Amino acid sequence: MNPYDEQIEQLINGEIKEVKVPLENFMAFREAWIKREDHKYIVGEASQGGDVIYRYDPTVL
């Protein structure tokens, strides 16, 4: 199981507010993220250095 599967589930359920993904783990995160039907509601904000913070936003169109 991908370790990001559980974190994404927690994010969507409101158990956590964000998931921090270091640049070197992006592909593992992407693998878990892209297989979800609701992935369009998980939005990322890149920071300097390539790390990304993902948050759940159900208002995204």
XYZ file of C-alpha atoms in Angstrom:
61
model
C 0.000 0.000 0.000
C 1.190 3.474 -0.868
C 1.811 5.500 2.321
C 0.047 8.473 0.757
C -3.236 6.563 0.345
C -3.930 6.867 4.056
C -2.812 10.488 4.269
C -5.068 11.484 1.365
C -7.990 9.693 3.004
C -7.317 11.539 6.266
C -7.111 14.819 4.356
C -10.480 14.288 2.696
C -12.090 13.184 5.967
C -10.850 16.337 7.703
C -8.593 14.455 10.111
C -5.580 16.435 8.875
C -5.444 19.842 7.170
C -2.599 19.266 4.730
C -0.163 16.771 3.300
C 3.416 17.911 2.802
C 5.136 16.146 -0.078
C 8.883 16.530 -0.550
C 10.057 16.753 -4.149
C 11.661 13.302 -4.006
C 8.304 11.702 -2.991
C 6.147 13.421 -5.594
C 5.721 10.367 -7.830
C 4.580 8.205 -4.901
C 2.054 10.891 -3.929
C 0.897 11.290 -7.524
C 0.289 7.553 -7.825
C -2.065 7.641 -4.814
C -3.647 10.966 -5.813
C -4.445 10.275 -9.462
C -6.372 7.051 -8.826
C -8.991 8.885 -6.747
C -12.136 10.107 -8.469
C -12.147 13.211 -6.271
C -8.519 14.134 -6.966
C -9.517 17.469 -8.491
C -10.420 18.682 -4.981
C -6.916 18.045 -3.682
C -4.944 21.123 -4.643
C -1.263 21.745 -4.203
C 0.780 24.804 -3.441
C 4.423 24.589 -4.422
C 7.097 26.011 -2.202
C 10.607 27.006 -3.039
C 12.758 23.927 -3.494
C 10.050 21.819 -5.122
C 8.122 20.615 -2.078
C 4.330 20.821 -2.333
C 1.644 21.228 0.330
C -1.675 19.659 -0.635
C -5.007 20.672 0.859
C -8.566 19.486 0.295
C -10.869 22.090 -1.241
C -14.316 20.779 -2.283
C -15.195 24.191 -3.773
C -12.721 23.817 -6.653
C -14.516 23.570 -9.980
